[in-house]
GROMACS .gro file of C-alpha atoms in nm:
model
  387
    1UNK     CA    1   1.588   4.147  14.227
    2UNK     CA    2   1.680   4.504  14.244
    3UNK     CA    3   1.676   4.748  13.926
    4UNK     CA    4   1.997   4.915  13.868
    5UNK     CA    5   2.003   5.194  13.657
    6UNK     CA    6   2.294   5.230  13.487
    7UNK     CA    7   2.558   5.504  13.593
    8UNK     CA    8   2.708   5.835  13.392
    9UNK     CA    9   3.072   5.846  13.378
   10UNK     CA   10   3.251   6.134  13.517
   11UNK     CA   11   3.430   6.353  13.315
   12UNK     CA   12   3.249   6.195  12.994
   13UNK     CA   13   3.126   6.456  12.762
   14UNK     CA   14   2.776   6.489  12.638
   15UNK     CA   15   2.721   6.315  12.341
   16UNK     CA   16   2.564   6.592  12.057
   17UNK     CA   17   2.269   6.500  11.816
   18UNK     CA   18   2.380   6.438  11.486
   19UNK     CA   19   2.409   6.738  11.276
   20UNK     CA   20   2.427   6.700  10.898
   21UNK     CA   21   2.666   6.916  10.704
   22UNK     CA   22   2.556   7.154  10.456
   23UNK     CA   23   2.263   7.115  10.273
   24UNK     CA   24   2.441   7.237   9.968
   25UNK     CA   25   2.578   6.932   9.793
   26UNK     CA   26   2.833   6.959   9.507
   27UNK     CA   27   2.696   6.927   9.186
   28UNK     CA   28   2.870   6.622   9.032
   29UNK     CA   29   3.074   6.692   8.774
   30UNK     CA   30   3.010   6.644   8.456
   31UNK     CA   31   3.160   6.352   8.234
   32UNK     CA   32   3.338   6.409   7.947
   33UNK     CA   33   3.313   6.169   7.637
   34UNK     CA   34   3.659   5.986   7.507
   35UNK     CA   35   3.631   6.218   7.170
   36UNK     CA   36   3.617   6.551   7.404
   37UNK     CA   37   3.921   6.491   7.640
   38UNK     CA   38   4.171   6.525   7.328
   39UNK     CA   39   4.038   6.867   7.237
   40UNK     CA   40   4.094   6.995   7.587
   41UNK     CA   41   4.480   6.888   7.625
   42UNK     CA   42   4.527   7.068   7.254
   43UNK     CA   43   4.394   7.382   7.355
   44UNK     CA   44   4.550   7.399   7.690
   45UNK     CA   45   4.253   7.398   7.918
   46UNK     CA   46   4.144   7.186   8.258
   47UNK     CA   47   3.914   6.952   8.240
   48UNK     CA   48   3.757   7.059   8.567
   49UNK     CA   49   3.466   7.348   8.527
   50UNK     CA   50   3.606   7.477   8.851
   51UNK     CA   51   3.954   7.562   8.724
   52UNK     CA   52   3.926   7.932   8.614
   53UNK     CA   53   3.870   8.001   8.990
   54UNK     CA   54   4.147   8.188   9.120
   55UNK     CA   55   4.368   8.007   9.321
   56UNK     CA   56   4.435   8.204   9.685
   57UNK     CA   57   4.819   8.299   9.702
   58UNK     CA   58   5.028   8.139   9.947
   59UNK     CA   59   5.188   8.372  10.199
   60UNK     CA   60   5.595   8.337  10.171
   61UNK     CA   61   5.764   8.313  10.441
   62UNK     CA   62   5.965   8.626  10.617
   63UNK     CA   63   6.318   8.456  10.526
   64UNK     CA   64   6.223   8.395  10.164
   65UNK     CA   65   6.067   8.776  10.112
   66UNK     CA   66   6.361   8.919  10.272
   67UNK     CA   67   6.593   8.698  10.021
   68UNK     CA   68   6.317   8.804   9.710
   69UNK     CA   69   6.357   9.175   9.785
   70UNK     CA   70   6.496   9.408   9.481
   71UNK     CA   71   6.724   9.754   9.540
   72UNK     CA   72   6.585  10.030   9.464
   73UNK     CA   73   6.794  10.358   9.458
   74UNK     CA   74   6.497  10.551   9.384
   75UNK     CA   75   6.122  10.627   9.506
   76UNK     CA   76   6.013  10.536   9.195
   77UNK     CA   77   6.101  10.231   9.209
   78UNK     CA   78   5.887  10.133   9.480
   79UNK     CA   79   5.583  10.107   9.313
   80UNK     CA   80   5.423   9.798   9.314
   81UNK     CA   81   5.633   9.681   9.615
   82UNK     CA   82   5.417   9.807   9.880
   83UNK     CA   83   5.380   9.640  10.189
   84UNK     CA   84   5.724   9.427  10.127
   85UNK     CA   85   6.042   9.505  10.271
   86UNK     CA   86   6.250   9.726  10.060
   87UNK     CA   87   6.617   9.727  10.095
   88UNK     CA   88   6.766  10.034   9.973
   89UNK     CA   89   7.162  10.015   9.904
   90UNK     CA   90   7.410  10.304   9.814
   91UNK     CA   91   7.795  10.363   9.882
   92UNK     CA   92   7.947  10.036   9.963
   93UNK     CA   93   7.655   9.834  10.036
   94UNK     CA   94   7.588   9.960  10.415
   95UNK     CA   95   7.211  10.106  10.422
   96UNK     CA   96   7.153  10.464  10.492
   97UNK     CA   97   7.127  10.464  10.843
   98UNK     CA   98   7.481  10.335  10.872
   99UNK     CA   99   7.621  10.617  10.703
  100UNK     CA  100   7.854  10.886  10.886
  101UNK     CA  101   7.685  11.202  10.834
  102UNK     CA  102   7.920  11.424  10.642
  103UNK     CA  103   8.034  11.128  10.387
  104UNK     CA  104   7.886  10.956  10.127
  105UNK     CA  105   7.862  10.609  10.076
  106UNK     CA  106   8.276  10.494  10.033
  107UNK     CA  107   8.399  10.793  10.136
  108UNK     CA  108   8.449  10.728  10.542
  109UNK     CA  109   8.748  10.767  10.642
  110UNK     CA  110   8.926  10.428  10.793
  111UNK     CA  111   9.001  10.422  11.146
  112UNK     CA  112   9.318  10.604  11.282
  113UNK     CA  113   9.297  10.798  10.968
  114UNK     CA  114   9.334  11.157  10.956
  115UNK     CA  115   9.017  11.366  10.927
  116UNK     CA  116   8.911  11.589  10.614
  117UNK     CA  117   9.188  11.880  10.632
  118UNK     CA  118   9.101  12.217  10.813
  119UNK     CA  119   9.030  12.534  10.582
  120UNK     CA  120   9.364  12.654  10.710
  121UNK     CA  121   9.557  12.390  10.544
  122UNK     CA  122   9.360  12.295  10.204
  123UNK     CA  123   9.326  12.745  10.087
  124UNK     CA  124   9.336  12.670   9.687
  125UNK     CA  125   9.602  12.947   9.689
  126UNK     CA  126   9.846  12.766   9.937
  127UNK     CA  127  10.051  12.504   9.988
  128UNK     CA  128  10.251  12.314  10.285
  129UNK     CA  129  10.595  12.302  10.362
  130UNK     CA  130  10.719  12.096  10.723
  131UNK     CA  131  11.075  11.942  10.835
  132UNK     CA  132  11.354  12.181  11.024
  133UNK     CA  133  11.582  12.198  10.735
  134UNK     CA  134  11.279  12.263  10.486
  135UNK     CA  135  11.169  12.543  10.726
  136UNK     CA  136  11.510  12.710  10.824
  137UNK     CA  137  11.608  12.738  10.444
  138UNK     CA  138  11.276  12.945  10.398
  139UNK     CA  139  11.348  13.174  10.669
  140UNK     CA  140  11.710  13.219  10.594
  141UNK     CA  141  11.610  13.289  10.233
  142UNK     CA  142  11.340  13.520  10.357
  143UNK     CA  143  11.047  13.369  10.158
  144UNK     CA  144  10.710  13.444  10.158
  145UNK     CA  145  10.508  13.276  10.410
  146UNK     CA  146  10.171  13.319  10.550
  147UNK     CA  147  10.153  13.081  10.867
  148UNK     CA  148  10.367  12.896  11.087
  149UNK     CA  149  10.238  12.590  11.308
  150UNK     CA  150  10.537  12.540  11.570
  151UNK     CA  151  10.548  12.345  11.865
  152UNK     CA  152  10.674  12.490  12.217
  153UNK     CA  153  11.005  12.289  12.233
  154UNK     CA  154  11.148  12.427  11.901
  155UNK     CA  155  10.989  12.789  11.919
  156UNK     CA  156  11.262  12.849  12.163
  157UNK     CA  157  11.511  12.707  11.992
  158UNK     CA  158  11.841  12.898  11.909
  159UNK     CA  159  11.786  12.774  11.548
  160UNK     CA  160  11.466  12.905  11.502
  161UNK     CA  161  11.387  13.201  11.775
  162UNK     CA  162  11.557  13.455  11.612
  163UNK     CA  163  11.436  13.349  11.249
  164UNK     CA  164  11.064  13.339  11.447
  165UNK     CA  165  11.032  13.678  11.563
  166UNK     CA  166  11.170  13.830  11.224
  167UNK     CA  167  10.922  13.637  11.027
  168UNK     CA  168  10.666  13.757  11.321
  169UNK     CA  169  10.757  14.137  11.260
  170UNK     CA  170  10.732  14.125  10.875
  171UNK     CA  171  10.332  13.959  10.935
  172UNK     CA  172  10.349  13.601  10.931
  173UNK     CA  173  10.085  13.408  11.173
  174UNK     CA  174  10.295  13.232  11.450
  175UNK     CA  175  10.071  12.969  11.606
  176UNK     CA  176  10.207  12.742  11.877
  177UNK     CA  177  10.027  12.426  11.890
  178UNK     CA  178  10.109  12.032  12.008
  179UNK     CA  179  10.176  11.728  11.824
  180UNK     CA  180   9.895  11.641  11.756
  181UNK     CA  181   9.757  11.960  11.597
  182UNK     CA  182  10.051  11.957  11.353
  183UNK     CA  183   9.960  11.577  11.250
  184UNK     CA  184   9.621  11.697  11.150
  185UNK     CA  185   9.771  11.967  10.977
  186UNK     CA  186   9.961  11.746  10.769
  187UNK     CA  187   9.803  11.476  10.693
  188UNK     CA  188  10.050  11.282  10.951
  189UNK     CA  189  10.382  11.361  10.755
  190UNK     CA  190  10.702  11.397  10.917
  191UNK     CA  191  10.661  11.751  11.034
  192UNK     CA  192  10.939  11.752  11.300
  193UNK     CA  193  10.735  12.012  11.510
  194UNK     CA  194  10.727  12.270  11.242
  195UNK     CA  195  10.530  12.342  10.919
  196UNK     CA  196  10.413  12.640  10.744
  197UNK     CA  197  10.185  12.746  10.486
  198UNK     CA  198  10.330  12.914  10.150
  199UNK     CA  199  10.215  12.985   9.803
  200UNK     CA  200  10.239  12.729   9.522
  201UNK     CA  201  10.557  12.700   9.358
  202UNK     CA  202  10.649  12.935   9.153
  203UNK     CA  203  10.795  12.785   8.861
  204UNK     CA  204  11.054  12.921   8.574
  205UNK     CA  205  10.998  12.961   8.230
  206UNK     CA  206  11.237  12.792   8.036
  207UNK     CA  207  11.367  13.100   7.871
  208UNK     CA  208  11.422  13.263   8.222
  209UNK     CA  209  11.626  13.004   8.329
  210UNK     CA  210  11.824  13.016   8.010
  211UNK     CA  211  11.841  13.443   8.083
  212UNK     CA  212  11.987  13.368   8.422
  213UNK     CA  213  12.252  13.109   8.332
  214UNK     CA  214  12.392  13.245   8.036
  215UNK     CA  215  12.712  13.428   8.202
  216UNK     CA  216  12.854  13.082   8.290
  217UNK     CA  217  13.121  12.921   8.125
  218UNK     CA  218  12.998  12.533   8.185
  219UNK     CA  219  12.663  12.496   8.308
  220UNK     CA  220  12.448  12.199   8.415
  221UNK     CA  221  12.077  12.133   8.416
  222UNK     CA  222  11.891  11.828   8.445
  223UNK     CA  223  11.603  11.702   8.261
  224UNK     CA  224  11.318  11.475   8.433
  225UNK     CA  225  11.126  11.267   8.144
  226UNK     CA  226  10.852  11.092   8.383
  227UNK     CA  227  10.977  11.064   8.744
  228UNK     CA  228  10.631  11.069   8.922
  229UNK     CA  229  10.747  10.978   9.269
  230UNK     CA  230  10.787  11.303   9.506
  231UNK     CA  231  11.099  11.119   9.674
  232UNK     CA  232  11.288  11.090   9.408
  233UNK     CA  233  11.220  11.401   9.238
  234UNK     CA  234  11.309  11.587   9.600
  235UNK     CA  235  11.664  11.400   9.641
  236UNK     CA  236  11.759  11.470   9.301
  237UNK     CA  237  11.720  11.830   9.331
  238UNK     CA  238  11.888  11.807   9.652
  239UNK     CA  239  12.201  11.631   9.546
  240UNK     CA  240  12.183  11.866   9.225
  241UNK     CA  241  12.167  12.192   9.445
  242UNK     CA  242  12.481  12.051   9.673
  243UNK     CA  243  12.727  11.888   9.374
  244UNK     CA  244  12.652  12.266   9.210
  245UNK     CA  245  12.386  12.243   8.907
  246UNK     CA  246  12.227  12.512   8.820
  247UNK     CA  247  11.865  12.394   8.732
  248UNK     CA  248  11.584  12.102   8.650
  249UNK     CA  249  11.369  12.092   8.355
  250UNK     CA  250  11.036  11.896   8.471
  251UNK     CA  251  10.710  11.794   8.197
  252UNK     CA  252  10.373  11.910   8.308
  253UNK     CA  253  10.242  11.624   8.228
  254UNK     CA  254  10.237  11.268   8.343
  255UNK     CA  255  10.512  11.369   8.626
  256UNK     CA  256  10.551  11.457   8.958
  257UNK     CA  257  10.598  11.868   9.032
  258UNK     CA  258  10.702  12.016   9.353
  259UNK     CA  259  10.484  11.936   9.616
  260UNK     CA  260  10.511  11.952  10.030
  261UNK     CA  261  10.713  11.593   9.991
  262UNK     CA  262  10.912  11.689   9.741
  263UNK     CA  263  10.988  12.044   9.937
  264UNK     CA  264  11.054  11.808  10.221
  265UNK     CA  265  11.260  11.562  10.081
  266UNK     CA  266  11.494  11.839   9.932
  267UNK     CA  267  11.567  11.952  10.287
  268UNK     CA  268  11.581  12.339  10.192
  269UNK     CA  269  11.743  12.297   9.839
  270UNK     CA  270  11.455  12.456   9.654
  271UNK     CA  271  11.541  12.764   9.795
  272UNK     CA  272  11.855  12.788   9.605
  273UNK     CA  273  11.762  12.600   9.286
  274UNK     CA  274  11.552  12.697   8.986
  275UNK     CA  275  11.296  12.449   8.829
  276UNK     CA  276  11.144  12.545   8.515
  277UNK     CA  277  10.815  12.335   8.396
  278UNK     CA  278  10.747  12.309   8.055
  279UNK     CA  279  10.475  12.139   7.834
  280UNK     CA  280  10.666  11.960   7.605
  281UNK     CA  281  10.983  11.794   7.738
  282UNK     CA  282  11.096  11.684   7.383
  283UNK     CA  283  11.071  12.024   7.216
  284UNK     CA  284  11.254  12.164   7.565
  285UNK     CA  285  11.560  11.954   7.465
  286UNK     CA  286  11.557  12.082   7.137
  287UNK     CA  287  11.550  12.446   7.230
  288UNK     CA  288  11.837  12.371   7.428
  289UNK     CA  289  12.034  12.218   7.168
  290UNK     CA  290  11.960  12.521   6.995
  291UNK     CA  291  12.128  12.729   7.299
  292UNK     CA  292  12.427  12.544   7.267
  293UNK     CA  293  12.383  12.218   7.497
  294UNK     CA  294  12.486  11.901   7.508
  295UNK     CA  295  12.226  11.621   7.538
  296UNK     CA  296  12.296  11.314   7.758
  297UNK     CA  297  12.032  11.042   7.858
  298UNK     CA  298  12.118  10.766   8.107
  299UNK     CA  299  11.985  10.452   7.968
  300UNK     CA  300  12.118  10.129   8.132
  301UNK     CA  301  12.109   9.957   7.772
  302UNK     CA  302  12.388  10.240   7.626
  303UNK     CA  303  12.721  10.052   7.557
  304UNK     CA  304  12.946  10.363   7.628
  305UNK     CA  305  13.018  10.391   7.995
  306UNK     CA  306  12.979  10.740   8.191
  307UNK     CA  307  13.342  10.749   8.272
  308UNK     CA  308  13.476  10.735   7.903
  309UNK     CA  309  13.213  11.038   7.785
  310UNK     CA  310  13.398  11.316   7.835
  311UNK     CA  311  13.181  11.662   7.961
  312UNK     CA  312  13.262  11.976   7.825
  313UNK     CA  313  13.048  12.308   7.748
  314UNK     CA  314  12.738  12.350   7.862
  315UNK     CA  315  12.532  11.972   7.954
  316UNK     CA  316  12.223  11.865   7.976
  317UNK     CA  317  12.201  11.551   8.161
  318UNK     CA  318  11.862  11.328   8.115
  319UNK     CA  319  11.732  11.073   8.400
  320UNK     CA  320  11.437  10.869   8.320
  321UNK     CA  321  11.224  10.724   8.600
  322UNK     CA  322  11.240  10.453   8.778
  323UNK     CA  323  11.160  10.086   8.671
  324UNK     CA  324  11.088  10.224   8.288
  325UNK     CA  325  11.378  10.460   8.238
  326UNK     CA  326  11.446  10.652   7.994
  327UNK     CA  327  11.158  10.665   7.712
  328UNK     CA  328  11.253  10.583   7.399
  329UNK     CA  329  11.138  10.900   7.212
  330UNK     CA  330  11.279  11.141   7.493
  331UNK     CA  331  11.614  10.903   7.389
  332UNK     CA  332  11.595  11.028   7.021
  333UNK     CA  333  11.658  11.346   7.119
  334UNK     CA  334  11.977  11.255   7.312
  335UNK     CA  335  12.270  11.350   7.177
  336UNK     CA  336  12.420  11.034   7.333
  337UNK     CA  337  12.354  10.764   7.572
  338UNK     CA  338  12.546  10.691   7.893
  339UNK     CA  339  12.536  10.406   8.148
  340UNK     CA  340  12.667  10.315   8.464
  341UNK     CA  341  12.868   9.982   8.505
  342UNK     CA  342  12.746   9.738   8.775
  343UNK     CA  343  12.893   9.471   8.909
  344UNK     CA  344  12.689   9.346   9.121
  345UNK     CA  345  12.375   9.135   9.067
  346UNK     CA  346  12.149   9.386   9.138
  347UNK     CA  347  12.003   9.514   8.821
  348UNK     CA  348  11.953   9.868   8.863
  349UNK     CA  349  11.990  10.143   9.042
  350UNK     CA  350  11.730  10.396   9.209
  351UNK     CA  351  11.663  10.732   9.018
  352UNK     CA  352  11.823  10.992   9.225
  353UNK     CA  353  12.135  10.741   9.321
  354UNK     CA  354  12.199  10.729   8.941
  355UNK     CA  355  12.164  11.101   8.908
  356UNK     CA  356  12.439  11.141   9.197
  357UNK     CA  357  12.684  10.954   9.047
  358UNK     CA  358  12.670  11.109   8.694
  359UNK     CA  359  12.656  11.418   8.836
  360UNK     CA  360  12.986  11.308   9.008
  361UNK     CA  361  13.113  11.235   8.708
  362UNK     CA  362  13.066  11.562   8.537
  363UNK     CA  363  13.222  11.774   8.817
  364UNK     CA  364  13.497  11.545   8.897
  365UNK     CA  365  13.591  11.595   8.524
  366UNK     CA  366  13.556  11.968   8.526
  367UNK     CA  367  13.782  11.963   8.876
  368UNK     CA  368  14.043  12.267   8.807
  369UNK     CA  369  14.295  12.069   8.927
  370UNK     CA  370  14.368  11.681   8.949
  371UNK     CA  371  14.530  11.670   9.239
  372UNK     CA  372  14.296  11.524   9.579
  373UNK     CA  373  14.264  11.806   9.820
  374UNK     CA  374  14.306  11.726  10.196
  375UNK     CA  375  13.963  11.736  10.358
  376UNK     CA  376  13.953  11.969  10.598
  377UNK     CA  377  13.895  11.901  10.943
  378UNK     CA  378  13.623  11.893  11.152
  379UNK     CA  379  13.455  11.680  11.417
  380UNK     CA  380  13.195  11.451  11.371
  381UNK     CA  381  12.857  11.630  11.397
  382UNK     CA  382  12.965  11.857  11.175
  383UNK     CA  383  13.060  11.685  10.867
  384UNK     CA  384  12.770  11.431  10.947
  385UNK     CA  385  12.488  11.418  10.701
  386UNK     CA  386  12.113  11.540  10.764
  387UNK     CA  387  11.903  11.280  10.677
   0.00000   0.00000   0.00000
């Protein structure tokens, strides 16, 4: 009988000697008796000798150091942070490398937006005036200006060509420019193709405006305690200017002065109208009692009607802003308090609306004669308004 010897499998691997482990063995721990284990859970310690070993740290994971990171707005703070991601935060919470050069953190402007203004427009000496009628008053009345931004279609314009060239020969800058130059210029106001750039207002004193009203028999100034919107403020003075007062009294405080809207919304009236500014409203009313005025504030809580006041001598006529009215301590100083009837359901009326229609009141009263004088005649677009 043949021998067969047996055969390797293919593929199988070579089976390795054994090979014992270390030859260091692990000392066995040593047993504690019953009366030793108490002492060790009072005093806070392990029972295992190998416990004051120190334990390796386990490596976080990217998403949970990125959520343990701290702000820092300062260098200093970074100590003891190295090698971990430091987020660094100013402005509205977008990192420095987000940030527009030029701005600081909050202060980009939002898109469509009009950039920061050009040194022509923002001189700390000057001021802006735009709109047609603004502009033609100025130039009729010959005031001082030291640039004018026109556009090409109403250089040429009969209005304006002639006023041009004379403001031209006496030194003013004429610049020509588009649209769009004249949007920047103002801060994307409604220009109408024309703006300039002026001094600041140049406000009265009060006793200057007294000085140059005292040879008339019946005069009429108004009084703003608070109005702080420029809209209001400019269609007051302009339906002051046209029904035929001769002033406005405005606080320096807490109230709107005369500004490029207010110019604008006056549509050339401020040209022909004097506005004193004083620090004290209250004490202004009393130095005009003292001249011989009248005091009236509009309050729509007075029980005597506007219509059964009757106007005589020299008034002073009062108009609180809108939504709070007339303050209470500027109404101590009234010599009476006037309202206007409604009869509608609407509860009150805006500021300058309620100055027009005392104002009305006044003149209609002082009319020379009672009798309604034909209008006279004219077509359409002349008589029409300019709004």
């Amino acid at each position: 009988m043949a021998n067969h010897k047996p055969q390797k499998r293919m593929g199988s691997p070579k089976s390795k000697p054994f090979q014992p482990k270390s030859s260091k063995s692990k000392s066995p721990k040593p047993k504690l008796s019953q009366s030793e284990l108490p002492k060790l859970k009072s005093s806070g310690q392990s029972s295992d000798p190998n416990s004051s070993r120190p334990k390796p740290q386990r490596k976080l994971s990217a998403q949970r150091t990125q959520r343990s990171a701290k702000v820092f707005s300062g260098a200093a703070g970074n100590e003891g942070y190295k090698g971990k991601k430091v987020i660094e935060v100013s402005g509205t919470g977008r990192g420095e490398q987000n940030q527009t050069p030029g701005y600081r953190g909050g202060d980009r402007p939002a898109p469509g937006a009009p950039s920061h203004f050009t040194k022509e427009s923002t001189d700390g000496d000057s001021d802006l005036i735009y709109g047609r009628h603004t502009l033609l008053a100025a130039l009729e009345s010959e005031r001082q200006l030291n640039r004018i931004w026109v556009v090409n279609q109403l250089r040429y314009d009969p209005r304006f060509h002639s006023l041009l060239l004379q403001a031209k020969a006496a030194g003013v800058v004429i610049d020509e420019v588009d649209y769009l130059r004249l949007d920047q210029i103002t801060a994307h106001a409604k220009h109408q193709g024309i703006a300039a750039q002026v001094a600041p207002y140049s406000y009265l004193e009060l006793d200057t405006l007294l000085e140059n009203i005292q040879g008339l028999d019946h005069p009429v100034l108004l009084a703003a305690d608070g109005i702080t919107d420029p809209h209001n403020l400019g269609a007051i003075i302009r339906t002051a200017e046209a029904l035929g007062a001769q002033g406005l009294v405005v606080p320096q405080r807490r109230a709107v002065g005369i500004t490029s809207t207010v110019a604008k919304v006056a549509a050339g009236a401020l040209e022909h109208f004097a506005v004193a500014r004083v620090v004290n409203l209250n004490q202004a009313l009393e130095q005009l009692k003292a001249a011989g005025f009248w005091i009236y504030g509009m309050a729509a809580t007075a029980a005597k009607p506007i219509y059964s006041v009757e106007f005589s001598g020299p008034v002073v006529l009062v108009v609180g802003a809108e939504g709070t009215g007339l303050s209470l301590l500027a109404q101590r100083y009234c010599d009476q308090l006037v309202s206007i009837p409604l009869l509608g359901k609407t509860p009150s009326l805006n500021a300058s609306v309620a100055t027009g229609m005392a104002l009305y009141e006044i003149f209609r009263q002082r009319s020379s004669t009672s009798v309604r004088q034909p209008l006279p005649q004219h077509s359409f677009h002349e008589t029409s308004l300019n709004l």
